[in-house]
Coordinates of N, CA and C in Angstrom, one line a residue:
M845 N 19.7 -13.2 -13.1 CA 19.7 -13.1 -11.6 C 19.5 -11.6 -11.1
I846 N 20.1 -10.6 -11.9 CA 19.8 -9.2 -11.5 C 18.3 -8.8 -11.6
Y847 N 17.7 -9.1 -12.8 CA 16.4 -8.8 -12.9 C 15.5 -9.7 -12.2
S848 N 15.7 -10.8 -11.8 CA 14.9 -11.7 -10.9 C 14.9 -11.0 -9.6
Q849 N 16.0 -10.4 -9.0 CA 16.0 -9.8 -7.7 C 15.2 -8.6 -7.8
A850 N 15.1 -7.8 -8.9 CA 14.4 -6.7 -9.0 C 13.0 -7.0 -9.1
R851 N 12.6 -8.1 -9.8 CA 11.3 -8.5 -9.8 C 10.8 -8.9 -8.6
S852 N 11.5 -9.7 -7.8 CA 11.1 -10.2 -6.5 C 10.6 -9.0 -5.6
G853 N 11.6 -7.8 -5.7 CA 11.2 -6.7 -4.9 C 9.9 -6.1 -5.2
I854 N 9.6 -5.9 -6.6 CA 8.5 -5.4 -7.0 C 7.2 -6.2 -6.7
Q855 N 7.4 -7.6 -6.8 CA 6.4 -8.4 -6.4 C 5.8 -8.4 -5.1
H856 N 6.8 -8.1 -4.1 CA 6.4 -7.8 -2.8 C 5.6 -6.6 -2.6
L857 N 6.0 -5.4 -3.5 CA 5.2 -4.2 -3.5 C 3.9 -4.4 -4.1
Y858 N 3.8 -5.3 -5.1 CA 2.4 -5.5 -5.7 C 1.6 -6.3 -4.7
A859 N 2.2 -7.2 -4.0 CA 1.4 -7.9 -2.9 C 0.8 -7.0 -1.9
L860 N 1.7 -6.1 -1.5 CA 1.3 -5.0 -0.5 C 0.1 -4.1 -1.0
K861 N 0.2 -3.8 -2.3 CA -0.9 -3.0 -2.9 C -2.2 -3.8 -2.8
T862 N -2.1 -5.1 -3.1 CA -3.1 -6.0 -3.1 C -3.8 -6.0 -1.7
L863 N -3.1 -6.0 -0.7 CA -3.6 -6.2 0.5 C -4.5 -4.9 1.0
F864 N -4.3 -3.8 0.3 CA -5.0 -2.6 0.7 C -6.0 -2.2 -0.3
T865 N -6.0 -2.8 -1.5 CA -6.9 -2.5 -2.6 C -8.0 -3.6 -2.9
E866 N -7.5 -4.8 -2.8 CA -8.5 -6.0 -3.3 C -9.1 -6.7 -2.0
S867 N -8.7 -6.3 -0.8 CA -9.3 -7.1 0.3 C -10.8 -6.7 0.5
P868 N -11.5 -7.5 1.0 CA -12.8 -7.2 1.5 C -12.9 -6.0 2.5
R869 N -11.8 -6.0 3.2 CA -11.8 -5.0 4.3 C -11.0 -3.8 3.8
H870 N -10.8 -3.6 2.5 CA -9.9 -2.5 2.0 C -10.0 -1.1 2.5
T871 N -11.4 -0.9 2.8 CA -11.7 0.5 3.3 C -11.2 0.8 4.6
R872 N -11.0 -0.3 5.4 CA -10.3 -0.2 6.7 C -8.8 -0.7 6.8
G873 N -8.4 -1.3 5.7 CA -7.2 -2.0 5.7 C -6.0 -1.2 6.3
F874 N -6.1 0.0 6.1 CA -4.8 0.8 6.6 C -4.7 0.8 8.1
F875 N -5.9 0.5 8.7 CA -6.0 0.5 10.1 C -6.4 -1.0 10.7
D876 N -6.3 -1.8 10.0 CA -6.6 -3.3 10.5 C -5.2 -3.8 10.8
A877 N -5.1 -4.2 12.1 CA -3.8 -4.7 12.7 C -3.2 -5.9 11.9
T878 N -4.2 -6.8 11.4 CA -3.5 -8.0 10.7 C -3.1 -7.5 9.4
Q879 N -3.8 -6.8 8.6 CA -3.4 -6.3 7.3 C -2.1 -5.4 7.4
V880 N -2.0 -4.6 8.6 CA -0.8 -3.8 8.6 C 0.4 -4.7 8.9
Q881 N 0.2 -5.6 9.8 CA 1.3 -6.5 9.9 C 1.8 -7.3 8.8
A882 N 0.8 -7.7 7.9 CA 1.2 -8.4 6.7 C 1.9 -7.4 5.7
A883 N 1.5 -6.1 5.7 CA 2.1 -5.2 4.8 C 3.3 -4.9 5.3
Q884 N 3.7 -4.9 6.7 CA 5.0 -4.7 7.1 C 6.0 -5.8 6.8
Q885 N 5.4 -6.9 6.6 CA 6.3 -8.1 6.2 C 6.7 -8.0 4.7
E886 N 5.6 -7.7 3.9 CA 6.0 -7.5 2.5 C 6.9 -6.3 2.3
M887 N 6.7 -5.2 3.0 CA 7.6 -4.0 2.8 C 9.0 -4.4 3.2
L888 N 9.2 -5.1 4.2 CA 10.5 -5.6 4.7 C 11.2 -6.4 3.7
A889 N 10.4 -7.4 3.2 CA 10.9 -8.3 2.2 C 11.3 -7.5 1.0
A890 N 10.6 -6.6 0.5 CA 11.0 -5.6 -0.6 C 12.2 -4.9 -0.3
H891 N 12.4 -4.4 0.9 CA 13.4 -3.6 1.2 C 14.7 -4.4 1.2
H892 N 14.6 -5.6 1.6 CA 15.9 -6.6 1.6 C 16.1 -6.9 0.1
D893 N 15.3 -7.2 -0.8 CA 15.5 -7.4 -2.1 C 16.2 -6.3 -2.8
F894 N 15.8 -5.2 -2.5 CA 16.5 -4.0 -3.1 C 17.8 -3.6 -2.6
I895 N 18.1 -3.9 -1.4 CA 19.4 -4.0 -0.8 C 20.3 -5.0 -1.4
R896 N 19.7 -6.2 -1.5 CA 20.6 -7.2 -2.3 C 20.9 -6.9 -3.7
L897 N 19.9 -6.3 -4.3 CA 20.2 -5.9 -5.8 C 21.2 -4.8 -5.7
E898 N 21.0 -3.9 -4.9 CA 22.0 -2.7 -4.9 C 23.4 -3.2 -4.6
Q899 N 23.6 -4.2 -3.7 CA 24.9 -4.7 -3.4 C 25.6 -5.5 -4.5
K900 N 24.7 -6.2 -5.2 CA 25.1 -7.0 -6.4 C 25.6 -6.1 -7.5
L901 N 24.9 -4.9 -7.7 CA 25.3 -4.0 -8.7 C 26.5 -3.1 -8.3
S902 N 26.8 -3.1 -7.2 CA 27.8 -2.1 -6.6 C 29.1 -2.9 -6.3
N903 N 29.1 -4.1 -5.9 CA 30.3 -4.9 -5.5 C 30.9 -5.7 -6.5
D904 N 30.2 -5.8 -7.7 CA 30.8 -6.7 -8.8 C 31.4 -5.8 -9.8
P905 N 32.7 -5.5 -9.9 CA 33.2 -4.8 -11.0 C 33.1 -5.1 -12.4
A906 N 32.7 -6.5 -12.5 CA 32.6 -7.1 -13.8 C 31.2 -7.4 -14.2
I907 N 30.1 -6.6 -13.5 CA 28.9 -7.0 -13.7 C 28.4 -6.8 -15.0
T908 N 28.9 -5.8 -15.9 CA 28.5 -5.7 -17.3 C 29.0 -6.7 -18.1
L909 N 30.1 -7.5 -17.6 CA 30.5 -8.7 -18.5 C 29.7 -10.0 -18.1
T910 N 29.5 -10.2 -16.8 CA 29.0 -11.4 -16.3 C 27.4 -11.4 -16.5
S911 N 26.7 -10.4 -16.5 CA 25.4 -10.2 -16.7 C 24.9 -9.8 -18.1
G912 N 25.8 -9.4 -18.9 CA 25.4 -9.0 -20.3 C 24.7 -7.6 -20.4
L913 N 24.7 -6.9 -19.2 CA 24.1 -5.6 -19.1 C 25.0 -4.6 -19.7
L914 N 24.4 -3.6 -20.3 CA 25.2 -2.4 -20.9 C 25.5 -1.5 -19.6
P915 N 26.6 -0.6 -19.7 CA 26.9 0.3 -18.6 C 25.7 1.2 -18.2
Q916 N 24.9 1.7 -19.3 CA 23.9 2.6 -19.0 C 22.7 1.8 -18.3
Q917 N 22.6 0.7 -18.6 CA 21.5 -0.2 -17.9 C 21.9 -0.4 -16.5
V918 N 23.1 -0.7 -16.0 CA 23.6 -0.9 -14.7 C 23.5 0.4 -14.0
T919 N 23.8 1.6 -14.6 CA 23.6 2.8 -14.0 C 22.0 3.0 -13.5
S920 N 21.2 2.7 -14.5 CA 19.8 2.8 -14.2 C 19.4 1.9 -13.2
L921 N 19.7 0.7 -13.3 CA 19.3 -0.3 -12.3 C 19.9 0.0 -10.9
R922 N 21.1 0.5 -10.9 CA 21.7 0.8 -9.5 C 20.9 2.0 -8.9
A923 N 20.6 3.0 -9.7 CA 19.8 4.1 -9.3 C 18.3 3.6 -8.8
L924 N 17.7 2.7 -9.5 CA 16.4 2.2 -9.2 C 16.5 1.4 -7.8
S925 N 17.6 0.6 -7.7 CA 17.7 -0.2 -6.6 C 17.8 0.8 -5.3
Q926 N 18.4 1.9 -5.4 CA 18.6 2.8 -4.3 C 17.2 3.5 -4.0
I927 N 16.6 3.9 -5.1 CA 15.2 4.3 -4.9 C 14.3 3.4 -4.2
G928 N 14.5 2.1 -4.6 CA 13.6 1.2 -3.9 C 13.9 1.1 -2.4
I929 N 15.3 1.1 -2.1 CA 15.6 1.1 -0.7 C 15.1 2.2 0.0
D930 N 15.2 3.5 -0.6 CA 14.6 4.6 0.1 C 13.1 4.6 0.2
A931 N 12.5 4.1 -0.8 CA 11.0 4.2 -0.9 C 10.4 3.1 0.2
T932 N 11.1 2.0 0.3 CA 10.6 0.9 1.2 C 11.0 1.4 2.7
A933 N 11.9 2.0 2.8 CA 12.4 2.7 4.1 C 11.3 3.6 4.7
I934 N 10.8 4.5 3.7 CA 9.6 5.3 4.1 C 8.5 4.5 4.3
G935 N 8.2 3.6 3.6 CA 7.0 2.7 3.7 C 7.1 2.1 5.0
Q936 N 8.3 1.6 5.5 CA 8.2 1.0 6.8 C 8.1 1.9 7.9
Q937 N 8.4 3.0 7.8 CA 8.1 4.2 8.7 C 6.7 4.5 8.9
V938 N 6.0 4.6 7.5 CA 4.6 4.9 7.5 C 3.8 3.7 8.3
L939 N 4.2 2.6 7.9 CA 3.4 1.4 8.4 C 3.5 1.3 9.9
H940 N 4.7 1.7 10.4 CA 5.0 1.7 11.8 C 4.1 2.7 12.5
T941 N 4.0 3.8 11.9 CA 3.1 4.9 12.5 C 1.6 4.7 12.4
L942 N 1.2 4.2 11.4 CA -0.3 4.1 11.1 C -1.2 3.8 12.3
P943 N -0.7 2.6 13.0 CA -1.5 2.2 14.2 C -1.7 3.4 15.2
E944 N -0.7 4.3 15.4 CA -0.8 5.4 16.3 C -1.7 6.5 15.8
L945 N -1.6 6.5 14.3 CA -2.4 7.6 13.8 C -3.8 7.3 13.6
A946 N -4.1 6.0 13.7 CA -5.5 5.4 13.4 C -6.6 6.3 14.1
P947 N -6.7 6.5 15.3 CA -7.6 7.4 15.9 C -7.9 8.7 15.2
A948 N -7.0 9.4 14.8 CA -7.2 10.7 14.0 C -7.7 10.5 12.7
L949 N -7.1 9.5 11.9 CA -7.4 9.2 10.6 C -8.8 8.5 10.4
Y950 N -9.0 7.6 11.3 CA -10.3 6.9 11.2 C -11.2 6.9 12.3
G951 N -10.9 7.5 13.3 CA -11.7 7.8 14.5 C -12.9 8.6 14.4
S952 N -13.0 9.4 13.4 CA -14.0 10.5 13.3 C -15.4 9.8 13.3
T953 N -15.5 8.6 12.8 CA -16.8 7.8 12.8 C -17.0 7.0 13.9
Q954 N -15.9 6.8 14.7 CA -15.9 5.8 15.8 C -15.8 6.4 17.2
A955 N -15.1 7.4 17.4 CA -14.8 8.1 18.5 C -15.8 8.9 19.2
N956 N -15.9 9.1 20.4 CA -16.8 10.0 21.1 C -16.6 11.4 20.6
I957 N -17.7 12.2 20.2 CA -17.4 13.4 19.6 C -16.6 14.5 20.5
E958 N -16.7 14.3 21.8 CA -16.0 15.0 22.8 C -14.5 14.8 22.9
Q959 N -14.2 13.7 22.3 CA -12.7 13.4 22.3 C -12.0 14.0 21.2
P960 N -10.8 14.7 21.4 CA -10.1 15.2 20.3 C -9.6 14.3 19.2
L961 N -9.8 14.5 17.9 CA -9.4 13.7 16.9 C -7.9 13.8 16.6
V962 N -7.4 15.1 16.7 CA -5.9 15.4 16.4 C -5.5 16.1 17.8
T963 N -4.4 15.5 18.3 CA -3.7 16.1 19.4 C -2.3 16.4 19.1
Q964 N -1.6 16.9 20.0 CA -0.2 17.3 19.9 C 0.6 16.0 19.6
H965 N 0.3 14.9 20.2 CA 1.0 13.7 19.9 C 0.8 13.3 18.6
T966 N -0.4 13.5 18.0 CA -0.6 13.2 16.5 C 0.3 14.1 15.6
L967 N 0.4 15.5 15.9 CA 1.3 16.3 15.1 C 2.7 16.0 15.3
D968 N 3.1 15.5 16.6 CA 4.5 15.2 16.7 C 4.8 14.0 15.9
L969 N 3.9 12.8 15.8 CA 4.1 11.8 14.9 C 4.3 12.0 13.5
L970 N 3.4 13.1 13.2 CA 3.5 13.4 11.7 C 4.8 14.3 11.3
R971 N 5.1 15.0 12.2 CA 6.4 15.7 12.1 C 7.6 14.8 12.1
Q972 N 7.6 13.9 13.1 CA 8.7 12.7 13.0 C 8.8 12.0 11.6
S973 N 7.7 11.6 11.2 CA 7.5 10.8 10.0 C 8.1 11.7 8.7
L974 N 7.6 13.1 8.7 CA 8.1 13.8 7.6 C 9.5 14.1 7.8
D975 N 10.1 14.3 9.0 CA 11.6 14.4 9.1 C 12.3 13.1 8.7
Y976 N 11.8 12.1 8.8 CA 12.3 10.8 8.4 C 12.3 10.7 7.0
A977 N 11.2 11.1 6.3 CA 11.0 10.8 4.9 C 11.5 11.8 4.0
L978 N 11.7 12.9 4.4 CA 12.2 13.9 3.6 C 13.7 13.8 3.1
P979 N 14.6 13.4 3.8 CA 15.9 13.1 3.4 C 16.0 12.0 2.4
H980 N 15.2 10.9 2.6 CA 15.0 9.7 1.7 C 14.4 10.2 0.4
I981 N 13.3 11.2 0.4 CA 12.9 11.5 -0.9 C 13.7 12.5 -1.6
A982 N 14.7 13.3 -0.9 CA 15.6 14.0 -1.5 C 16.6 13.1 -2.2
N983 N 17.0 12.1 -1.6 CA 17.9 11.1 -2.3 C 17.3 10.4 -3.5
I984 N 15.9 10.0 -3.4 CA 15.2 9.5 -4.4 C 15.2 10.5 -5.6
Q985 N 15.0 11.8 -5.4 CA 14.9 12.8 -6.3 C 16.4 12.9 -7.0
S986 N 17.5 12.7 -6.3 CA 18.7 12.7 -6.8 C 19.0 11.5 -7.7
Q987 N 18.7 10.3 -7.2 CA 18.8 9.0 -8.0 C 18.2 9.1 -9.2
A988 N 16.9 9.7 -9.2 CA 16.0 9.6 -10.4 C 16.7 10.2 -11.6
T989 N 17.6 11.2 -11.5 CA 18.3 11.8 -12.6 C 19.2 10.8 -13.2
Q990 N 19.5 9.5 -12.6 CA 20.4 8.6 -13.2 C 19.7 7.6 -13.9
V991 N 18.3 7.6 -13.9 CA 17.5 6.5 -14.5 C 17.3 6.9 -16.0
T992 N 17.5 6.0 -16.9 CA 17.0 6.2 -18.2 C 16.1 5.1 -18.6
P993 N 14.9 5.2 -18.5 CA 13.9 4.2 -18.8 C 14.0 3.6 -20.2
E994 N 14.4 4.3 -21.1 CA 14.7 3.7 -22.5 C 15.7 2.5 -22.5
T995 N 16.5 2.4 -21.5 CA 17.5 1.4 -21.5 C 17.1 0.1 -20.8
L996 N 15.9 0.2 -20.3 CA 15.5 -0.9 -19.4 C 14.6 -2.0 -20.2
P997 N 14.7 -3.3 -19.9 CA 13.9 -4.1 -20.6 C 12.5 -4.3 -20.0
I998 N 11.8 -3.2 -20.3 CA 10.3 -3.1 -19.9 C 9.5 -2.7 -21.2
N999 N 8.2 -3.0 -21.0 CA 7.3 -2.7 -22.1 C 7.1 -1.2 -22.1
A1000 N 6.3 -0.7 -23.2 CA 6.1 0.7 -23.3 C 5.1 1.1 -22.2
Q1001 N 4.3 0.4 -21.8 CA 3.3 0.9 -20.7 C 4.1 1.1 -19.4
Q1002 N 4.9 0.0 -19.1 CA 5.7 0.2 -17.9 C 6.7 1.2 -18.0
R1003 N 7.2 1.5 -19.2 CA 8.2 2.6 -19.4 C 7.5 4.0 -19.1
Q1004 N 6.2 4.0 -19.6 CA 5.5 5.5 -19.4 C 5.3 5.6 -17.9
Q1005 N 4.9 4.4 -17.3 CA 4.5 4.5 -15.8 C 5.8 5.0 -15.0
L1006 N 6.9 4.3 -15.4 CA 8.2 4.7 -14.7 C 8.5 6.3 -14.9
T1007 N 8.3 6.6 -16.2 CA 8.5 8.1 -16.5 C 7.8 9.0 -15.6
D1008 N 6.5 8.7 -15.7 CA 5.5 9.5 -14.9 C 5.9 9.6 -13.5
L1009 N 6.2 8.5 -12.9 CA 6.6 8.3 -11.5 C 7.8 9.1 -11.3
L1010 N 8.9 9.1 -12.0 CA 10.0 9.9 -12.0 C 9.9 11.5 -11.9
Q1011 N 8.9 11.9 -12.8 CA 8.6 13.2 -13.0 C 7.7 13.5 -11.8
A1012 N 7.1 12.8 -11.1 CA 6.3 13.3 -9.9 C 7.1 13.4 -8.6
I1013 N 8.3 12.8 -8.7 CA 9.1 13.0 -7.4 C 9.3 14.4 -7.1
P1014 N 9.8 15.4 -7.8 CA 10.0 16.6 -7.4 C 8.9 17.3 -6.7
L1015 N 7.8 17.1 -7.4 CA 6.6 17.7 -7.0 C 6.1 17.2 -5.6
A1016 N 6.3 15.8 -5.4 CA 6.0 15.1 -4.0 C 6.8 15.7 -3.2
H1017 N 8.2 15.9 -3.3 CA 9.2 16.4 -2.2 C 8.8 17.9 -1.9
S1018 N 8.4 18.7 -3.0 CA 8.2 20.1 -2.5 C 6.8 20.2 -1.8
G1019 N 5.9 19.4 -2.1 CA 4.7 19.3 -1.4 C 4.7 18.9 0.1
L1020 N 5.6 17.9 0.3 CA 5.9 17.6 1.6 C 6.7 18.4 2.5
L1021 N 7.6 19.1 1.8 CA 8.3 20.2 2.5 C 7.4 21.3 2.9
E1022 N 6.4 21.6 2.1 CA 5.4 22.7 2.4 C 4.5 22.3 3.5
V1023 N 4.1 21.0 3.5 CA 3.3 20.5 4.7 C 4.1 20.5 6.1
R1024 N 5.3 20.2 5.9 CA 6.2 20.2 7.1 C 6.3 21.7 7.6
E1025 N 6.5 22.6 6.7 CA 6.7 24.0 7.2 C 5.3 24.5 7.8
Q1026 N 4.1 24.1 7.3 CA 3.0 24.5 7.6 C 2.3 23.8 8.8
L1027 N 2.9 22.6 9.3 CA 2.4 21.9 10.3 C 2.0 22.5 11.6
N1028 N 2.7 23.5 12.1 CA 2.3 24.3 13.2 C 1.1 25.0 13.1
A1029 N 0.9 25.6 11.8 CA -0.2 26.4 11.4 C -1.5 25.5 11.3
I1030 N -1.4 24.4 10.9 CA -2.3 23.3 10.7 C -2.8 23.0 12.1
G1031 N -1.9 22.8 13.0 CA -2.2 22.3 14.3 C -3.0 23.5 15.1
W1032 N -2.7 24.9 14.8 CA -3.4 26.0 15.4 C -4.7 26.1 14.8
L1033 N -4.9 25.9 13.5 CA -6.2 25.9 13.0 C -7.2 24.9 13.4
L1034 N -6.7 23.6 13.8 CA -7.5 22.5 14.3 C -7.7 22.6 15.7
G1035 N -6.9 23.5 16.3 CA -7.2 23.8 17.8 C -6.5 22.6 18.7
V1036 N -5.3 22.4 18.3 CA -4.6 21.5 19.0 C -4.1 21.9 20.4
D1037 N -3.6 23.2 20.5 CA -3.2 23.7 21.6 C -4.3 24.1 22.6
S1038 N -5.3 24.7 22.0 CA -6.5 25.1 22.7 C -7.7 25.1 21.7
P1039 N -8.9 24.9 22.2 CA -10.0 25.1 21.4 C -10.3 26.2 20.5
R1040 N -10.7 26.1 19.3 CA -10.9 27.2 18.4 C -12.5 27.3 18.1
T1041 N -13.0 28.5 17.9 CA -14.4 28.8 17.5 C -14.2 29.4 16.1
L1042 N -14.8 28.7 15.2 CA -14.7 29.2 13.7 C -16.1 29.9 13.2
L1043 N -15.9 30.9 12.6 CA -17.0 31.6 12.0 C -17.4 31.0 10.6
I1044 N -18.5 30.2 10.4 CA -18.8 29.7 9.2 C -19.9 30.5 8.5
Q1045 N -19.6 31.0 7.3 CA -20.5 31.8 6.5 C -20.8 31.2 5.1
T1046 N -22.1 31.1 4.8 CA -22.5 30.5 3.6 C -23.2 31.5 2.8
M1047 N -23.0 31.5 1.5 CA -23.8 32.4 0.7 C -23.7 31.9 -0.9
D1048 N -24.7 32.4 -1.7 CA -24.6 32.1 -3.1 C -24.8 33.3 -3.8
R1049 N -25.0 33.3 -5.2 CA -25.0 34.5 -5.9 C -26.3 35.4 -5.6
A1050 N -27.4 34.7 -5.3 CA -28.5 35.3 -4.9 C -28.5 36.3 -3.5
E1051 N -27.4 35.9 -2.9 CA -27.2 36.8 -1.6 C -26.4 37.9 -1.8
I1052 N -25.9 38.2 -3.1 CA -25.0 39.3 -3.3 C -25.9 40.6 -3.6
R1053 N -25.8 41.6 -2.8 CA -26.6 42.8 -3.0 C -26.2 43.7 -4.4
P1054 N -27.0 44.3 -4.9 CA -26.5 45.2 -5.8 C -25.5 46.2 -5.6
T1055 N -25.5 46.6 -4.3 CA -24.6 47.6 -3.9 C -23.2 47.0 -3.6
G1056 N -23.1 45.6 -3.7 CA -21.7 45.0 -3.6 C -21.7 44.4 -2.1
A1057 N -22.5 44.7 -1.3 CA -22.5 44.1 0.0 C -23.0 42.7 0.0
L1058 N -22.6 42.1 1.0 CA -23.1 40.6 1.1 C -24.2 40.3 2.1
R1059 N -25.1 39.5 1.9 CA -26.2 39.1 2.8 C -26.0 37.6 2.9
A1060 N -25.6 37.1 4.0 CA -25.4 35.7 4.2 C -25.6 35.1 5.6
S1061 N -25.8 33.8 5.6 CA -26.1 33.2 7.0 C -24.7 32.9 7.6
S1062 N -24.6 32.9 8.9 CA -23.4 32.5 9.4 C -23.8 31.8 10.9
A1063 N -22.8 31.0 11.4 CA -22.8 30.4 12.5 C -21.4 30.1 13.2
N1064 N -21.4 30.1 14.5 CA -20.2 29.7 15.2 C -20.0 28.2 15.3
C1065 N -18.9 27.8 15.0 CA -18.6 26.2 14.9 C -17.5 26.1 15.8
P1066 N -17.6 25.3 17.0 CA -16.5 25.1 17.9 C -15.6 24.1 17.3
S1067 N -14.3 24.1 17.3 CA -13.4 23.1 16.8 C -13.5 21.9 17.7
I1068 N -13.5 20.7 17.1 CA -13.6 19.4 17.8 C -12.4 18.4 17.4
M1069 N -11.6 19.1 16.5 CA -10.5 18.3 15.9 C -9.3 18.0 16.9
G1070 N -9.1 19.0 17.7 CA -8.0 19.1 18.6 C -8.1 19.5 20.0
A1071 N -7.3 19.4 20.9 CA -7.3 19.9 22.2 C -5.9 19.8 22.8

């Protein structure tokens, strides 16, 4: 029963992956309303499965006796269930935000060139999403230390995948923290508050003079990303 609940949550995540990678419309799937809605349903179902799994593991003091699990297995499964809860909570937030971010992320080939692709509203949405996700990722990082892949009934390939995933969590956390800290600077560079004119300069080795000076072509490029 314990493992079937875990498998159910994982199957929903596999179904979600299939929606975006194996669909004929996969290149636009992240911004297709029908696929996003289907993904939201799969993500919510997975979230509920992980919650039920965590409740079973936490509320039954005799779980090691009734399920035949070793204490170390219960510890790993409880941590993984909490990781699943946090990860699917982040996923729900991302899927909720995607439709509003679609013009900035996909609109570059669709929208009028005069219209800004990134606005203050776009940055605010990204900031809100990061502020929501970062505490969950911090909790995931904490829970990951309680997982011992060797204790779980999974094959060698799955064990290696889980190990790689757990090791990547601190890097993902620090990377998102850095993005959050640099969001204002990114907005300034894209010209969100006001237009920017960037000096674009190209050169190759043939354009390096013997004296050390540079001879290169340059052009002024107005920013069209924000306004």
